């Protein structure tokens, strides 16, 4: 049930672009994206809702393919501050409630 | 400033002891969550609460207990029944329960069993 994130890790030079993918085998209600720096709390980046609605930071872009149950996070012109581990959380409807399950994370290293 | 506080930041426990991790929020959020994070792993849900005096087990609740007597507080007790408690524990809250609501996380408590 845990969503699969790819790649597991990526190393970039400052200014390069990256795409992080999140894939689920179950029908999704929404996808959450968070970034965590080592030893710190995860920080909210974006939520994408089934049907196209989304909310999050203006400088972050992401997509949600409902048919494939996949989401991608796009990091363009990367900065040193983008370094960290990116987690996707996939949200499902379970009865009258929702269930949020987190991926194992993608570690992003930005080099100057 | 509004936010979530967790204490202590580091906690050492001897085997067989119960310990309680504190989580307080002043965001006026209804829902609160406890997660466990192991090295190189994602977040796993221990317990969550959508309203005062009510809480539900998450995926790995065995060996843990919680209470929600006040809206702003959601303490987690790690009991001696938890066989491998060494981990990073994160508390989070959201305006309402799950369903298109972002979660706000505290700074975490790193628990080490000696």
PDB file of C-alpha atoms in Angstrom:
ATOM      1  CA  UNK A   1       0.000   0.000   0.000  1.00  0.00           C
ATOM      2  CA  UNK A   2       2.951   2.335   0.506  1.00  0.00           C
ATOM      3  CA  UNK A   3       3.390   4.572  -2.526  1.00  0.00           C
ATOM      4  CA  UNK A   4       6.571   4.118  -4.507  1.00  0.00           C
ATOM      5  CA  UNK A   5       8.823   7.122  -4.938  1.00  0.00           C
ATOM      6  CA  UNK A   6      11.465   7.430  -7.623  1.00  0.00           C
ATOM      7  CA  UNK A   7      14.290   8.047  -7.788  1.00  0.00           C
ATOM      8  CA  UNK A   8      15.464   7.118  -4.306  1.00  0.00           C
ATOM      9  CA  UNK A   9      18.157   9.756  -4.492  1.00  0.00           C
ATOM     10  CA  UNK A  10      19.376  12.392  -6.919  1.00  0.00           C
ATOM     11  CA  UNK A  11      22.387  14.675  -7.013  1.00  0.00           C
ATOM     12  CA  UNK A  12      22.167  17.936  -8.932  1.00  0.00           C
ATOM     13  CA  UNK A  13      24.251  20.973  -9.621  1.00  0.00           C
ATOM     14  CA  UNK A  14      22.736  24.266  -8.585  1.00  0.00           C
ATOM     15  CA  UNK A  15      20.474  25.515 -11.357  1.00  0.00           C
ATOM     16  CA  UNK A  16      19.583  22.091 -12.737  1.00  0.00           C
ATOM     17  CA  UNK A  17      16.075  20.649 -12.807  1.00  0.00           C
ATOM     18  CA  UNK A  18      14.686  17.551 -11.125  1.00  0.00           C
ATOM     19  CA  UNK A  19      11.507  15.496 -11.237  1.00  0.00           C
ATOM     20  CA  UNK A  20      10.402  13.301  -8.339  1.00  0.00           C
ATOM     21  CA  UNK A  21       7.696  10.715  -8.942  1.00  0.00           C
ATOM     22  CA  UNK A  22       5.151   9.089  -6.650  1.00  0.00           C
ATOM     23  CA  UNK A  23       3.120   6.098  -7.744  1.00  0.00           C
ATOM     24  CA  UNK A  24       0.263   4.268  -6.064  1.00  0.00           C
ATOM     25  CA  UNK A  25      -1.547   1.017  -6.790  1.00  0.00           C
ATOM     26  CA  UNK A  26      -4.790   2.314  -5.276  1.00  0.00           C
ATOM     27  CA  UNK A  27      -7.283   4.964  -6.351  1.00  0.00           C
ATOM     28  CA  UNK A  28      -6.213   8.246  -4.814  1.00  0.00           C
ATOM     29  CA  UNK A  29      -8.192  11.105  -3.318  1.00  0.00           C
ATOM     30  CA  UNK A  30      -5.210  13.426  -3.049  1.00  0.00           C
ATOM     31  CA  UNK A  31      -1.423  13.551  -3.025  1.00  0.00           C
ATOM     32  CA  UNK A  32       0.616  15.530  -0.497  1.00  0.00           C
ATOM     33  CA  UNK A  33       4.224  16.661  -0.948  1.00  0.00           C
ATOM     34  CA  UNK A  34       6.547  17.621   1.912  1.00  0.00           C
ATOM     35  CA  UNK A  35      10.259  18.363   2.244  1.00  0.00           C
ATOM     36  CA  UNK A  36      12.307  17.400   5.281  1.00  0.00           C
ATOM     37  CA  UNK A  37      15.807  18.553   6.118  1.00  0.00           C
ATOM     38  CA  UNK A  38      17.956  16.302   8.248  1.00  0.00           C
ATOM     39  CA  UNK A  39      16.804  16.210  11.879  1.00  0.00           C
ATOM     40  CA  UNK A  40      13.989  18.665  11.242  1.00  0.00           C
ATOM     41  CA  UNK A  41      10.240  18.495  10.798  1.00  0.00           C
ATOM     42  CA  UNK A  42       8.722  17.962   7.356  1.00  0.00           C
ATOM     43  CA  UNK A  43       7.463  21.151   5.731  1.00  0.00           C
ATOM     44  CA  UNK A  44       4.366  21.308   3.559  1.00  0.00           C
ATOM     45  CA  UNK A  45       4.895  21.958  -0.149  1.00  0.00           C
ATOM     46  CA  UNK A  46       1.708  21.078  -1.979  1.00  0.00           C
ATOM     47  CA  UNK A  47      -1.526  19.101  -2.045  1.00  0.00           C
ATOM     48  CA  UNK A  48      -3.081  17.955  -5.308  1.00  0.00           C
ATOM     49  CA  UNK A  49      -6.683  16.912  -5.201  1.00  0.00           C
ATOM     50  CA  UNK A  50      -8.501  14.508  -7.460  1.00  0.00           C
ATOM     51  CA  UNK A  51     -10.294  16.625 -10.028  1.00  0.00           C
ATOM     52  CA  UNK A  52      -7.536  19.160 -10.489  1.00  0.00           C
ATOM     53  CA  UNK A  53      -7.661  21.442  -7.477  1.00  0.00           C
ATOM     54  CA  UNK A  54      -4.381  22.082  -5.743  1.00  0.00           C
ATOM     55  CA  UNK A  55      -2.868  24.296  -3.113  1.00  0.00           C
ATOM     56  CA  UNK A  56       0.688  24.990  -2.127  1.00  0.00           C
ATOM     57  CA  UNK A  57       3.700  27.194  -2.675  1.00  0.00           C
ATOM     58  CA  UNK A  58       3.722  29.269  -5.835  1.00  0.00           C
ATOM     59  CA  UNK A  59       7.285  28.318  -6.717  1.00  0.00           C
ATOM     60  CA  UNK A  60       6.595  24.590  -6.553  1.00  0.00           C
ATOM     61  CA  UNK A  61       4.824  22.798  -9.350  1.00  0.00           C
ATOM     62  CA  UNK A  62       3.417  19.302  -9.471  1.00  0.00           C
ATOM     63  CA  UNK A  63       1.070  17.156 -11.477  1.00  0.00           C
ATOM     64  CA  UNK A  64      -1.447  14.462 -10.611  1.00  0.00           C
ATOM     65  CA  UNK A  65      -2.418  11.836 -13.171  1.00  0.00           C
ATOM     66  CA  UNK A  66      -5.617  10.344 -11.795  1.00  0.00           C
ATOM     67  CA  UNK A  67      -5.807   7.577 -14.381  1.00  0.00           C
ATOM     68  CA  UNK A  68      -2.330   6.314 -13.564  1.00  0.00           C
ATOM     69  CA  UNK A  69      -2.503   7.186  -9.834  1.00  0.00           C
ATOM     70  CA  UNK A  70       0.778   9.018 -10.186  1.00  0.00           C
ATOM     71  CA  UNK A  71       2.082  12.391  -9.121  1.00  0.00           C
ATOM     72  CA  UNK A  72       5.262  14.216 -10.063  1.00  0.00           C
ATOM     73  CA  UNK A  73       6.987  17.098  -8.304  1.00  0.00           C
ATOM     74  CA  UNK A  74       8.958  19.478 -10.514  1.00  0.00           C
ATOM     75  CA  UNK A  75      11.922  21.372  -9.111  1.00  0.00           C
ATOM     76  CA  UNK A  76      13.280  23.862 -11.619  1.00  0.00           C
ATOM     77  CA  UNK A  77      16.445  25.941 -11.419  1.00  0.00           C
ATOM     78  CA  UNK A  78      17.337  24.193  -8.183  1.00  0.00           C
ATOM     79  CA  UNK A  79      18.868  26.159  -5.326  1.00  0.00           C
ATOM     80  CA  UNK A  80      21.033  24.924  -2.473  1.00  0.00           C
ATOM     81  CA  UNK A  81      18.047  25.382  -0.149  1.00  0.00           C
ATOM     82  CA  UNK A  82      16.140  22.697  -2.085  1.00  0.00           C
ATOM     83  CA  UNK A  83      18.329  20.000  -0.575  1.00  0.00           C
ATOM     84  CA  UNK A  84      16.520  17.541   1.649  1.00  0.00           C
ATOM     85  CA  UNK A  85      14.309  14.497   1.504  1.00  0.00           C
ATOM     86  CA  UNK A  86      11.020  14.799  -0.350  1.00  0.00           C
ATOM     87  CA  UNK A  87       8.066  12.708   0.787  1.00  0.00           C
ATOM     88  CA  UNK A  88       4.812  12.108  -0.966  1.00  0.00           C
ATOM     89  CA  UNK A  89       1.747  11.150   1.015  1.00  0.00           C
ATOM     90  CA  UNK A  90      -1.059   9.422  -0.821  1.00  0.00           C
ATOM     91  CA  UNK A  91      -4.541   9.819   0.539  1.00  0.00           C
ATOM     92  CA  UNK A  92      -7.341   7.298   0.093  1.00  0.00           C
ATOM     93  CA  UNK A  93     -10.975   7.230   1.062  1.00  0.00           C
ATOM     94  CA  UNK A  94     -11.584   4.421   3.524  1.00  0.00           C
ATOM     95  CA  UNK A  95     -15.202   4.133   4.556  1.00  0.00           C
ATOM     96  CA  UNK A  96     -16.240   7.513   5.932  1.00  0.00           C
ATOM     97  CA  UNK A  97     -12.654   8.515   6.647  1.00  0.00           C
ATOM     98  CA  UNK A  98      -9.417   9.148   4.811  1.00  0.00           C
ATOM     99  CA  UNK A  99      -6.127   7.330   5.107  1.00  0.00           C
ATOM    100  CA  UNK A 100      -2.780   8.971   4.397  1.00  0.00           C
ATOM    101  CA  UNK A 101       0.213   6.746   3.656  1.00  0.00           C
ATOM    102  CA  UNK A 102       3.711   8.101   3.141  1.00  0.00           C
ATOM    103  CA  UNK A 103       6.354   7.053   0.655  1.00  0.00           C
ATOM    104  CA  UNK A 104       9.910   6.224   1.721  1.00  0.00           C
ATOM    105  CA  UNK A 105      11.257   9.526   0.414  1.00  0.00           C
ATOM    106  CA  UNK A 106      13.578  10.850  -2.287  1.00  0.00           C
ATOM    107  CA  UNK A 107      16.841  12.352  -1.121  1.00  0.00           C
ATOM    108  CA  UNK A 108      17.864  15.409  -3.101  1.00  0.00           C
ATOM    109  CA  UNK A 109      21.409  16.774  -2.874  1.00  0.00           C
ATOM    110  CA  UNK A 110      22.219  20.087  -4.533  1.00  0.00           C
ATOM    111  CA  UNK A 111      25.871  20.901  -5.106  1.00  0.00           C
ATOM    112  CA  UNK A 112      27.192  24.412  -5.824  1.00  0.00           C
TER     113      UNK A 112
ATOM    114  CA  UNK B   1       3.676  32.713  16.771  1.00  0.00           C
ATOM    115  CA  UNK B   2       1.412  29.748  16.183  1.00  0.00           C
ATOM    116  CA  UNK B   3       2.926  26.335  15.924  1.00  0.00           C
ATOM    117  CA  UNK B   4       3.553  22.935  17.421  1.00  0.00           C
ATOM    118  CA  UNK B   5       5.999  22.233  20.200  1.00  0.00           C
ATOM    119  CA  UNK B   6       7.381  18.873  21.184  1.00  0.00           C
ATOM    120  CA  UNK B   7       9.434  18.059  24.227  1.00  0.00           C
ATOM    121  CA  UNK B   8      11.945  16.869  24.994  1.00  0.00           C
ATOM    122  CA  UNK B   9      14.063  17.094  21.856  1.00  0.00           C
ATOM    123  CA  UNK B  10      16.187  14.115  22.931  1.00  0.00           C
ATOM    124  CA  UNK B  11      15.089  11.368  25.294  1.00  0.00           C
ATOM    125  CA  UNK B  12      16.968   8.382  26.634  1.00  0.00           C
ATOM    126  CA  UNK B  13      15.148   5.474  28.170  1.00  0.00           C
ATOM    127  CA  UNK B  14      16.198   2.309  29.858  1.00  0.00           C
ATOM    128  CA  UNK B  15      14.591  -0.908  28.738  1.00  0.00           C
ATOM    129  CA  UNK B  16      11.388  -1.631  30.613  1.00  0.00           C
ATOM    130  CA  UNK B  17      10.540   1.995  31.298  1.00  0.00           C
ATOM    131  CA  UNK B  18       7.529   3.906  30.046  1.00  0.00           C
ATOM    132  CA  UNK B  19       8.154   7.402  28.713  1.00  0.00           C
ATOM    133  CA  UNK B  20       5.786  10.175  27.666  1.00  0.00           C
ATOM    134  CA  UNK B  21       6.429  12.520  24.766  1.00  0.00           C
ATOM    135  CA  UNK B  22       4.732  15.888  24.869  1.00  0.00           C
ATOM    136  CA  UNK B  23       2.983  17.595  21.943  1.00  0.00           C
ATOM    137  CA  UNK B  24       1.247  20.960  22.212  1.00  0.00           C
ATOM    138  CA  UNK B  25      -0.265  23.129  19.464  1.00  0.00           C
ATOM    139  CA  UNK B  26      -1.700  26.652  19.535  1.00  0.00           C
ATOM    140  CA  UNK B  27      -3.058  26.582  15.994  1.00  0.00           C
ATOM    141  CA  UNK B  28      -6.585  25.756  17.163  1.00  0.00           C
ATOM    142  CA  UNK B  29      -6.484  22.626  15.027  1.00  0.00           C
ATOM    143  CA  UNK B  30      -9.000  19.869  15.602  1.00  0.00           C
ATOM    144  CA  UNK B  31      -6.887  16.963  14.372  1.00  0.00           C
ATOM    145  CA  UNK B  32      -3.559  15.765  15.767  1.00  0.00           C
ATOM    146  CA  UNK B  33      -1.275  12.891  14.776  1.00  0.00           C
ATOM    147  CA  UNK B  34       1.728  10.929  15.991  1.00  0.00           C
ATOM    148  CA  UNK B  35       4.211   9.473  13.539  1.00  0.00           C
ATOM    149  CA  UNK B  36       7.301   7.339  13.902  1.00  0.00           C
ATOM    150  CA  UNK B  37      10.226   7.761  11.528  1.00  0.00           C
ATOM    151  CA  UNK B  38      13.110   5.294  11.258  1.00  0.00           C
ATOM    152  CA  UNK B  39      16.349   6.038   9.351  1.00  0.00           C
ATOM    153  CA  UNK B  40      15.774   6.070   5.610  1.00  0.00           C
ATOM    154  CA  UNK B  41      12.066   5.441   6.054  1.00  0.00           C
ATOM    155  CA  UNK B  42       8.886   7.372   5.523  1.00  0.00           C
ATOM    156  CA  UNK B  43       6.447   8.319   8.242  1.00  0.00           C
ATOM    157  CA  UNK B  44       4.312   5.659   9.872  1.00  0.00           C
ATOM    158  CA  UNK B  45       1.146   6.619  11.709  1.00  0.00           C
ATOM    159  CA  UNK B  46       0.911   5.566  15.359  1.00  0.00           C
ATOM    160  CA  UNK B  47      -2.291   7.276  16.540  1.00  0.00           C
ATOM    161  CA  UNK B  48      -4.481  10.140  15.439  1.00  0.00           C
ATOM    162  CA  UNK B  49      -7.260  12.187  16.982  1.00  0.00           C
ATOM    163  CA  UNK B  50      -9.862  14.221  15.144  1.00  0.00           C
ATOM    164  CA  UNK B  51     -11.589  15.603  18.213  1.00  0.00           C
ATOM    165  CA  UNK B  52     -11.074  15.940  21.947  1.00  0.00           C
ATOM    166  CA  UNK B  53     -11.607  12.735  23.946  1.00  0.00           C
ATOM    167  CA  UNK B  54     -11.474  10.588  20.823  1.00  0.00           C
ATOM    168  CA  UNK B  55      -8.562   8.922  19.050  1.00  0.00           C
ATOM    169  CA  UNK B  56      -7.929   6.035  16.651  1.00  0.00           C
ATOM    170  CA  UNK B  57      -5.106   3.579  16.164  1.00  0.00           C
ATOM    171  CA  UNK B  58      -2.846   4.025  13.199  1.00  0.00           C
ATOM    172  CA  UNK B  59      -0.769   1.392  11.454  1.00  0.00           C
ATOM    173  CA  UNK B  60       1.713   0.725  14.282  1.00  0.00           C
ATOM    174  CA  UNK B  61      -0.169   1.421  17.534  1.00  0.00           C
ATOM    175  CA  UNK B  62       1.050  -1.633  19.462  1.00  0.00           C
ATOM    176  CA  UNK B  63       3.157  -0.610  22.452  1.00  0.00           C
ATOM    177  CA  UNK B  64       1.951   3.002  22.400  1.00  0.00           C
ATOM    178  CA  UNK B  65      -0.864   4.890  24.105  1.00  0.00           C
ATOM    179  CA  UNK B  66      -2.269   8.409  23.797  1.00  0.00           C
ATOM    180  CA  UNK B  67      -4.792  10.741  25.375  1.00  0.00           C
ATOM    181  CA  UNK B  68      -6.620  13.819  24.097  1.00  0.00           C
ATOM    182  CA  UNK B  69      -8.105  15.574  27.094  1.00  0.00           C
ATOM    183  CA  UNK B  70      -7.510  19.060  25.692  1.00  0.00           C
ATOM    184  CA  UNK B  71      -7.699  20.330  22.142  1.00  0.00           C
ATOM    185  CA  UNK B  72      -4.150  21.682  22.231  1.00  0.00           C
ATOM    186  CA  UNK B  73      -2.432  18.636  23.754  1.00  0.00           C
ATOM    187  CA  UNK B  74      -1.831  15.097  22.469  1.00  0.00           C
ATOM    188  CA  UNK B  75       0.809  13.269  24.565  1.00  0.00           C
ATOM    189  CA  UNK B  76       2.223   9.929  23.457  1.00  0.00           C
ATOM    190  CA  UNK B  77       3.353   7.258  25.919  1.00  0.00           C
ATOM    191  CA  UNK B  78       5.860   4.693  24.719  1.00  0.00           C
ATOM    192  CA  UNK B  79       5.338   1.663  26.917  1.00  0.00           C
ATOM    193  CA  UNK B  80       7.669  -1.187  27.763  1.00  0.00           C
ATOM    194  CA  UNK B  81       5.578  -3.327  25.416  1.00  0.00           C
ATOM    195  CA  UNK B  82       7.089  -1.515  22.439  1.00  0.00           C
ATOM    196  CA  UNK B  83       9.969  -3.816  21.525  1.00  0.00           C
ATOM    197  CA  UNK B  84      11.985  -1.454  19.377  1.00  0.00           C
ATOM    198  CA  UNK B  85      11.180   2.130  20.397  1.00  0.00           C
ATOM    199  CA  UNK B  86      14.381   3.842  19.257  1.00  0.00           C
ATOM    200  CA  UNK B  87      13.225   6.265  16.550  1.00  0.00           C
ATOM    201  CA  UNK B  88      12.395   9.856  15.669  1.00  0.00           C
ATOM    202  CA  UNK B  89       8.841  10.766  16.740  1.00  0.00           C
ATOM    203  CA  UNK B  90       6.906  13.513  15.015  1.00  0.00           C
ATOM    204  CA  UNK B  91       3.678  15.117  16.117  1.00  0.00           C
ATOM    205  CA  UNK B  92       1.474  16.925  13.600  1.00  0.00           C
ATOM    206  CA  UNK B  93      -1.820  18.747  13.465  1.00  0.00           C
ATOM    207  CA  UNK B  94      -4.281  19.841  10.811  1.00  0.00           C
ATOM    208  CA  UNK B  95      -7.246  22.160  10.742  1.00  0.00           C
ATOM    209  CA  UNK B  96      -9.611  19.270  10.289  1.00  0.00           C
ATOM    210  CA  UNK B  97      -9.083  15.610   9.715  1.00  0.00           C
ATOM    211  CA  UNK B  98      -7.546  14.157   6.634  1.00  0.00           C
ATOM    212  CA  UNK B  99      -9.010  15.139   3.305  1.00  0.00           C
ATOM    213  CA  UNK B 100      -7.193  17.957   1.517  1.00  0.00           C
ATOM    214  CA  UNK B 101      -5.766  19.486   4.677  1.00  0.00           C
ATOM    215  CA  UNK B 102      -2.058  20.100   5.062  1.00  0.00           C
ATOM    216  CA  UNK B 103      -0.353  18.896   8.199  1.00  0.00           C
ATOM    217  CA  UNK B 104       1.873  21.058  10.374  1.00  0.00           C
ATOM    218  CA  UNK B 105       4.680  19.221  12.100  1.00  0.00           C
ATOM    219  CA  UNK B 106       6.503  19.765  15.367  1.00  0.00           C
ATOM    220  CA  UNK B 107      10.319  19.628  15.576  1.00  0.00           C
ATOM    221  CA  UNK B 108      10.328  16.004  16.736  1.00  0.00           C
ATOM    222  CA  UNK B 109      11.631  13.972  19.654  1.00  0.00           C
ATOM    223  CA  UNK B 110      14.496  11.560  19.167  1.00  0.00           C
ATOM    224  CA  UNK B 111      14.067   8.608  21.526  1.00  0.00           C
ATOM    225  CA  UNK B 112      16.955   6.258  22.271  1.00  0.00           C
ATOM    226  CA  UNK B 113      16.655   3.126  24.342  1.00  0.00           C
ATOM    227  CA  UNK B 114      19.826   2.286  26.241  1.00  0.00           C
TER     228      UNK B 114
END
